[in-house]
Amino acid sequence: MHIVVCMKQVPRDNSVKINNDLSINAEGIEQIMNLFDEYAMEEALQWNEKLGGKVTVLSLGPDEWKEQIRRALAMGATDALLLNDPSYANLDVLGAAKVVADAIKKLGDVDLVLAGRNSTDDESGAFGPALARALGWPQLTYVGKFLEVNDGAKKMVVERHLEEQVETVETSLPAVATVVKDINEPRYPSLLRIKKVAKVEIPTWGAADVGAASSAASVAGRVPPPPRPKGEIVDGADAAEKVRKLVDKLMENQVI
Amino acid sequence: MDFTANYDMFLNEEHELLRKTVHDFAEKEVAPHIREWDRSGAQAEGPETRMHIRPLLQKMGQLGFLGICVPAKYGGAGMDYLALAVVCEELERVDSALRVVLSVHTGLNSLSLLQWGTEEQKQKYLKPQAEGTKFAGYCLTEPNSGTDAGAMLATARRDGDSYILNGEKTWISLADVADHFLVFAKTDPAQGNRGISCFIVERAFPGVSSHPIHGKLGVRAGNTGSVVLQDVRVPAANRLGEEGEGFKIAMSALDNGRYTVAAGATGLIQASLEASLRYAQERHTFGVPIADHQLVKRMLSHMVRKLDTSRLLVYRAGWMKNQGRRNTRETTLAKWHATVSSFEAADDAIQVHGAYGYSDEYPVERYLRNARGAIIYEGTRELQELLQADFALGTRENRPLRRELPAYSAEEWG
């Protein structure tokens, strides 16, 4: 069983500032493993302990992200892969998903891809579904429990924890699943493994290594939405008068 | 600002990953509860019944903290002595009671077994301690002897293949929790320091009892107490080192214990500084954040000075340990400077916080209470001062020991 965990490095807390171009300014803020990805990592490790095989931690980001990749290796991931290329710098979610999909295809033997339900910085929650689409694999979002992962029969049964219901879904493998918070209790890195992985070389693929030319969109710029027009408070001596005035205005503007 | 950056002359990626792991552990498992645990120590009476102490030790054991700088073949994580400092810093950044565990279990006890123990003693006692399945304490101080260890009254009388130990040890960290103790007692009371021997005593040995000390100023979240030995029969195989070598073992143990205290105090300075930086930028007086006032800035800058100087002194001592160099002078200097500085930093942190700092709504009053003890235990401030003067005057030197603390070896320890 080969499980790939997509992991993003994010600023530790919500005190990040927003740059003038509306991008995130995380300068001076400690970088950590995205909270939801940490749950995905733990889940992968637990199933790996049961089923054997490999757990690859995969990130698309700059070299600094190796720090969290090492943390994942110290938690127990068996393999690592960093996708880093100057052309990846401004990828949007869809673009990133396409590149990661190409890399996963190139890895070849992947049975299951796990990721967090969203990152705690951009919070789009679109990466998992976009990746599944790019791979052409089933997507299972908001997974709160893996009931069965069957390597031999190439199938998996999970609970999707939705807002108003828990949905039990069976799917074939390979598949992409995103996990919610508290699905498990992520372990701390093991000190013995820390010693082993501290100096290990993290395999890195650039665009040429990933191969397939991903025609990805990139973020060209960000502008704030136009400000909302100011509201108007309808005044009057009593409720009846206020309602009458309000109705007049609404009719005047042909709302009613 | 990252106050641990730019120490790459001492630390590497391994230490950074370790620091984050210990940091996360302390923040997640301890910080949310520490006020309550600290208060529990102020209210406790009678035997130690508090429920948080043992699970916390077990967790630290499972994570490998307790055997951090013990070779893997003896159950440890096989990291170096600088890693021990990093663990102590990050633990005491949250609370001193956590670091005290490292001081007695790892610094004073386990490293003494590593340095002086026979292979059998290492397998039987060091291994489970490094693996964190057994907890360890260090019994030197008595009701009437602290710095003047030679005045101890505890005795060990040879009787066939064993010794019979009698005495009372006090101010023992983990007195009610530890499974193993290093106990110092006189095999030859006429000989003063040279009449002291060291023994590995299990709590399970008949005649060993303990009770906690209540009403401590600080380190209230942790267990401290007395250990009483009444006709305790200890196998001769449990004597650590030679007969009469106990004083040297006790002092060499302190070279490691003091190192952990110094590293912890560094973490406490950092905690005081971080709390003060946060508060000084939030709190406004006279229309500006108090961080804009020059006298507040001065307190912050002095904390920074104390933090960096303490850390550098600690890492120098750790580097020397890694090389296998004797470090008594450097370690005592680090311990003296860092502990005195930590008390001053916590005091300033309270001042920055104003009246808020005077209650346990903020952590800084706890930092102050916790910092105070380290100016007394494991060698008083005054003792460290005398040692430094004596080293400088050339009236004191480190004579080689029969067994030195082993140098770190990345290959052999891993």
Short mmCIF file of C-alpha atoms in Angstrom, two decimals, chain B residues 26-308:
data_model
loop_
_atom_site.label_atom_id
_atom_site.label_comp_id
_atom_site.label_asym_id
_atom_site.label_seq_id
_atom_site.Cartn_x
_atom_site.Cartn_y
_atom_site.Cartn_z
CA ALA B 26 5.03 21.68 26.39
CA GLU B 27 2.60 24.08 24.73
CA LYS B 28 -0.02 21.42 24.03
CA GLU B 29 0.17 19.10 27.02
CA VAL B 30 1.25 21.42 29.80
CA ALA B 31 0.62 25.11 29.11
CA PRO B 32 -3.19 24.81 29.12
CA HIS B 33 -3.13 23.19 32.59
CA ILE B 34 -0.13 24.71 34.30
CA ARG B 35 -1.93 27.36 36.30
CA GLU B 36 -4.22 24.76 37.81
CA TRP B 37 -1.34 22.34 38.49
CA ASP B 38 0.72 25.11 40.07
CA ARG B 39 -2.21 26.08 42.28
CA SER B 40 -2.71 22.44 43.25
CA GLY B 41 0.75 22.52 44.81
CA ALA B 42 -0.15 25.50 46.96
CA GLN B 43 -3.23 23.76 48.34
CA ALA B 44 -1.89 20.21 48.75
CA GLU B 45 -1.64 18.50 52.13
CA GLY B 46 -0.70 15.02 53.28
CA PRO B 47 0.61 12.35 50.90
CA GLU B 48 1.14 13.16 47.20
CA THR B 49 -2.22 12.41 45.60
CA ARG B 50 -2.09 14.78 42.62
CA MET B 51 -2.98 12.95 39.45
CA HIS B 52 -1.11 14.95 36.81
CA ILE B 53 2.47 14.16 37.84
CA ARG B 54 2.90 10.52 36.85
CA PRO B 55 1.08 10.67 33.46
CA LEU B 56 3.20 13.66 32.51
CA LEU B 57 6.40 11.78 33.34
CA GLN B 58 5.15 8.76 31.41
CA LYS B 59 4.45 10.90 28.37
CA MET B 60 7.91 12.48 28.57
CA GLY B 61 9.33 8.98 28.84
CA GLN B 62 7.41 7.69 25.83
CA LEU B 63 8.60 10.60 23.74
CA GLY B 64 12.20 9.83 24.63
CA PHE B 65 12.95 13.06 26.51
CA LEU B 66 14.13 11.23 29.63
CA GLY B 67 16.89 9.37 27.81
CA ILE B 68 17.71 12.13 25.39
CA CYS B 69 21.52 11.98 25.68
CA VAL B 70 21.88 8.32 26.54
CA PRO B 71 23.25 5.96 23.85
CA ALA B 72 20.61 3.91 22.04
CA LYS B 73 22.17 0.68 23.32
CA TYR B 74 21.14 1.77 26.82
CA GLY B 75 17.62 2.66 25.75
CA GLY B 76 18.20 6.34 25.02
CA ALA B 77 17.55 8.60 22.03
CA GLY B 78 21.30 8.75 21.33
CA MET B 79 21.40 12.52 20.95
CA ASP B 80 24.18 14.72 22.31
CA TYR B 81 24.52 16.80 25.46
CA LEU B 82 23.41 19.96 23.63
CA ALA B 83 20.12 18.20 22.90
CA LEU B 84 19.70 17.83 26.67
CA ALA B 85 20.05 21.62 26.98
CA VAL B 86 17.48 22.21 24.23
CA VAL B 87 14.96 19.94 25.97
CA CYS B 88 15.53 21.71 29.30
CA GLU B 89 15.16 25.16 27.74
CA GLU B 90 11.90 24.32 26.04
CA LEU B 91 10.43 22.55 29.07
CA GLU B 92 11.24 25.35 31.50
CA ARG B 93 9.93 27.89 29.00
CA VAL B 94 6.55 26.51 30.08
CA ASP B 95 7.23 25.40 33.66
CA SER B 96 10.22 24.65 35.84
CA ALA B 97 8.61 21.51 37.26
CA LEU B 98 9.05 19.83 33.88
CA ARG B 99 12.72 20.71 33.68
CA VAL B 100 13.31 19.52 37.24
CA VAL B 101 12.40 16.04 36.01
CA LEU B 102 15.21 16.21 33.44
CA SER B 103 17.60 17.54 36.09
CA VAL B 104 17.16 14.71 38.55
CA HIS B 105 16.13 11.81 36.36
CA THR B 106 18.51 12.44 33.50
CA GLY B 107 21.20 14.89 34.66
CA LEU B 108 21.88 13.73 38.19
CA ASN B 109 20.90 10.08 38.10
CA SER B 110 21.01 8.58 34.60
CA LEU B 111 24.17 10.37 33.48
CA SER B 112 25.89 9.27 36.70
CA LEU B 113 25.01 5.68 35.82
CA LEU B 114 26.38 6.28 32.33
CA GLN B 115 29.59 7.71 33.77
CA TRP B 116 30.24 5.46 36.75
CA GLY B 117 28.02 2.40 36.36
CA THR B 118 29.07 -1.15 35.62
CA GLU B 119 27.64 -2.77 32.48
CA GLU B 120 25.20 -4.73 34.67
CA GLN B 121 24.05 -1.56 36.45
CA LYS B 122 23.56 0.18 33.11
CA GLN B 123 21.47 -2.68 31.75
CA LYS B 124 19.42 -3.06 34.91
CA TYR B 125 18.86 0.59 35.87
CA LEU B 126 19.99 3.00 33.15
CA LYS B 127 18.11 1.24 30.34
CA PRO B 128 14.59 1.42 31.82
CA GLN B 129 15.31 4.97 32.99
CA ALA B 130 16.39 6.06 29.51
CA GLU B 131 13.39 4.30 28.00
CA GLY B 132 11.24 6.22 30.45
CA THR B 133 9.59 3.20 32.04
CA LYS B 134 11.28 3.81 35.42
CA PHE B 135 11.78 7.20 37.05
CA ALA B 136 14.85 8.23 38.98
CA GLY B 137 15.85 10.60 41.78
CA TYR B 138 19.01 11.76 43.54
CA CYS B 139 19.35 11.78 47.31
CA LEU B 140 22.24 13.87 48.62
CA THR B 141 20.74 16.64 50.78
CA GLU B 142 19.74 15.97 54.37
CA PRO B 143 17.87 18.07 56.95
CA ASN B 144 21.22 19.24 58.36
CA SER B 145 23.50 19.11 55.33
CA GLY B 146 23.16 20.81 51.98
CA THR B 147 26.20 22.55 50.54
CA ASP B 148 28.26 20.89 53.30
CA ALA B 149 27.56 17.41 51.93
CA GLY B 150 30.41 15.94 53.98
CA ALA B 151 28.36 16.59 57.12
CA MET B 152 25.72 14.05 56.10
CA LEU B 153 24.55 11.61 58.72
CA ALA B 154 23.16 8.80 56.54
CA THR B 155 25.13 5.60 56.98
CA ALA B 156 25.76 2.46 54.99
CA ARG B 157 27.06 -0.48 56.99
CA ARG B 158 28.54 -3.44 55.15
CA ASP B 159 26.83 -6.71 56.00
CA GLY B 160 28.00 -9.68 53.94
CA ASP B 161 27.02 -9.17 50.31
CA SER B 162 25.00 -6.09 51.05
CA TYR B 163 24.91 -2.79 52.85
CA ILE B 164 22.39 -1.64 55.45
CA LEU B 165 21.37 1.98 54.82
CA ASN B 166 19.88 4.36 57.37
CA GLY B 167 19.18 8.06 57.10
CA GLU B 168 16.84 10.79 55.95
CA LYS B 169 17.23 12.67 52.69
CA THR B 170 15.22 15.79 52.01
CA TRP B 171 14.43 18.27 49.24
CA ILE B 172 14.37 15.30 46.90
CA SER B 173 12.64 16.01 43.59
CA LEU B 174 10.29 13.16 42.58
CA ALA B 175 10.61 11.74 46.13
CA ASP B 176 7.15 10.20 45.90
CA VAL B 177 7.31 9.29 42.23
CA ALA B 178 10.76 7.91 41.46
CA ASP B 179 11.35 4.16 41.26
CA HIS B 180 15.13 4.36 41.66
CA PHE B 181 17.29 6.66 43.76
CA LEU B 182 20.99 7.37 43.94
CA VAL B 183 21.55 7.58 47.67
CA PHE B 184 24.74 8.93 49.24
CA ALA B 185 25.66 7.58 52.66
CA LYS B 186 28.74 7.20 54.80
CA THR B 187 30.46 3.86 54.73
CA ASP B 188 33.18 5.34 56.94
CA PRO B 189 31.81 8.17 59.09
CA ALA B 190 35.30 9.02 60.40
CA GLN B 191 36.53 9.91 56.89
CA GLY B 192 34.43 13.01 56.06
CA ASN B 193 34.00 13.44 52.30
CA ARG B 194 36.18 10.43 51.59
CA GLY B 195 33.90 8.25 53.69
CA ILE B 196 30.88 8.72 51.43
CA SER B 197 29.67 6.02 49.04
CA CYS B 198 26.86 5.98 46.48
CA PHE B 199 24.12 3.38 46.16
CA ILE B 200 21.36 2.57 43.71
CA VAL B 201 18.28 2.10 45.87
CA GLU B 202 14.93 0.91 44.57
CA ARG B 203 11.77 2.27 46.13
CA ALA B 204 10.61 -1.33 46.36
CA PHE B 205 13.43 -2.21 48.79
CA PRO B 206 11.93 -2.79 52.27
CA GLY B 207 12.52 0.18 54.57
CA VAL B 208 12.26 2.94 51.91
CA SER B 209 9.50 5.49 52.46
CA SER B 210 8.80 9.01 51.27
CA HIS B 211 6.57 11.99 51.95
CA PRO B 212 6.09 15.28 50.13
CA ILE B 213 7.15 18.77 51.21
CA HIS B 214 4.26 21.23 51.03
CA GLY B 215 4.19 25.01 51.07
CA LYS B 216 7.00 25.53 48.54
CA LEU B 217 7.45 29.01 47.11
CA GLY B 218 7.80 27.66 43.58
CA VAL B 219 7.91 24.54 41.39
CA ARG B 220 4.52 23.78 42.88
CA ALA B 221 3.36 21.70 39.94
CA GLY B 222 6.08 19.14 40.70
CA ASN B 223 6.71 16.71 43.53
CA THR B 224 9.43 17.37 46.11
CA GLY B 225 9.80 15.49 49.34
CA SER B 226 11.84 13.50 51.80
CA VAL B 227 13.08 9.94 51.46
CA VAL B 228 13.57 7.97 54.63
CA LEU B 229 15.75 4.85 54.77
CA GLN B 230 15.26 2.52 57.71
CA ASP B 231 17.54 -0.53 57.74
CA VAL B 232 17.33 -0.77 53.96
CA ARG B 233 19.28 -3.77 52.70
CA VAL B 234 21.02 -2.85 49.43
CA PRO B 235 23.00 -5.47 47.48
CA ALA B 236 26.71 -4.66 47.22
CA ALA B 237 26.24 -4.93 43.43
CA ASN B 238 24.17 -1.73 43.72
CA ARG B 239 27.09 0.34 44.98
CA LEU B 240 27.90 2.88 42.27
CA GLY B 241 31.66 3.34 41.99
CA GLU B 242 34.12 2.37 44.66
CA GLU B 243 33.59 2.53 48.39
CA GLY B 244 34.52 6.08 49.45
CA GLU B 245 34.07 7.45 45.92
CA GLY B 246 30.60 8.83 46.65
CA PHE B 247 31.58 12.45 47.09
CA LYS B 248 33.32 12.52 43.70
CA ILE B 249 30.29 10.87 42.10
CA ALA B 250 27.99 13.40 43.77
CA MET B 251 30.06 16.33 42.49
CA SER B 252 30.40 14.96 38.95
CA ALA B 253 26.64 14.40 38.94
CA LEU B 254 26.23 18.06 39.80
CA ASP B 255 28.27 19.01 36.73
CA ASN B 256 25.37 17.50 34.77
CA GLY B 257 22.55 18.56 37.06
CA ARG B 258 23.72 22.17 37.13
CA TYR B 259 23.97 22.12 33.36
CA THR B 260 20.28 21.23 33.08
CA VAL B 261 19.39 23.89 35.65
CA ALA B 262 21.33 26.49 33.66
CA ALA B 263 19.67 25.48 30.41
CA GLY B 264 16.26 25.53 32.05
CA ALA B 265 16.88 28.97 33.52
CA THR B 266 17.69 30.14 30.00
CA GLY B 267 14.27 28.92 28.92
CA LEU B 268 12.71 30.78 31.83
CA ILE B 269 14.43 34.01 30.77
CA GLN B 270 13.04 33.50 27.28
CA ALA B 271 9.56 32.93 28.67
CA SER B 272 9.81 36.14 30.72
CA LEU B 273 11.01 38.05 27.67
CA GLU B 274 8.34 36.65 25.36
CA ALA B 275 5.55 37.39 27.83
CA SER B 276 6.91 40.92 28.34
CA LEU B 277 7.26 41.62 24.62
CA ARG B 278 3.68 40.53 24.03
CA TYR B 279 2.25 42.54 26.89
CA ALA B 280 4.34 45.65 26.27
CA GLN B 281 2.95 45.91 22.76
CA GLU B 282 -0.66 45.35 23.80
CA ARG B 283 -0.87 47.52 26.87
CA HIS B 284 -1.22 51.28 26.32
CA THR B 285 -0.45 54.07 28.76
CA PHE B 286 -0.30 57.81 28.03
CA GLY B 287 -1.62 57.09 24.55
CA VAL B 288 1.12 54.73 23.40
CA PRO B 289 2.00 51.06 23.85
CA ILE B 290 4.17 50.77 26.98
CA ALA B 291 6.87 49.26 24.72
CA ASP B 292 7.42 52.86 23.55
CA HIS B 293 8.52 53.97 27.02
CA GLN B 294 12.27 53.98 27.43
CA LEU B 295 12.36 52.42 30.89
CA VAL B 296 10.23 49.52 29.68
CA LYS B 297 12.57 49.12 26.73
CA ARG B 298 15.48 48.95 29.14
CA MET B 299 13.90 46.04 30.97
CA LEU B 300 13.32 44.25 27.67
CA SER B 301 16.86 44.84 26.47
CA HIS B 302 18.35 43.58 29.73
CA MET B 303 16.30 40.41 29.37
CA VAL B 304 17.71 39.94 25.87
CA ARG B 305 21.26 40.39 27.17
CA LYS B 306 20.70 37.87 29.94
CA LEU B 307 19.07 35.42 27.56
CA ASP B 308 21.88 35.42 25.01
#
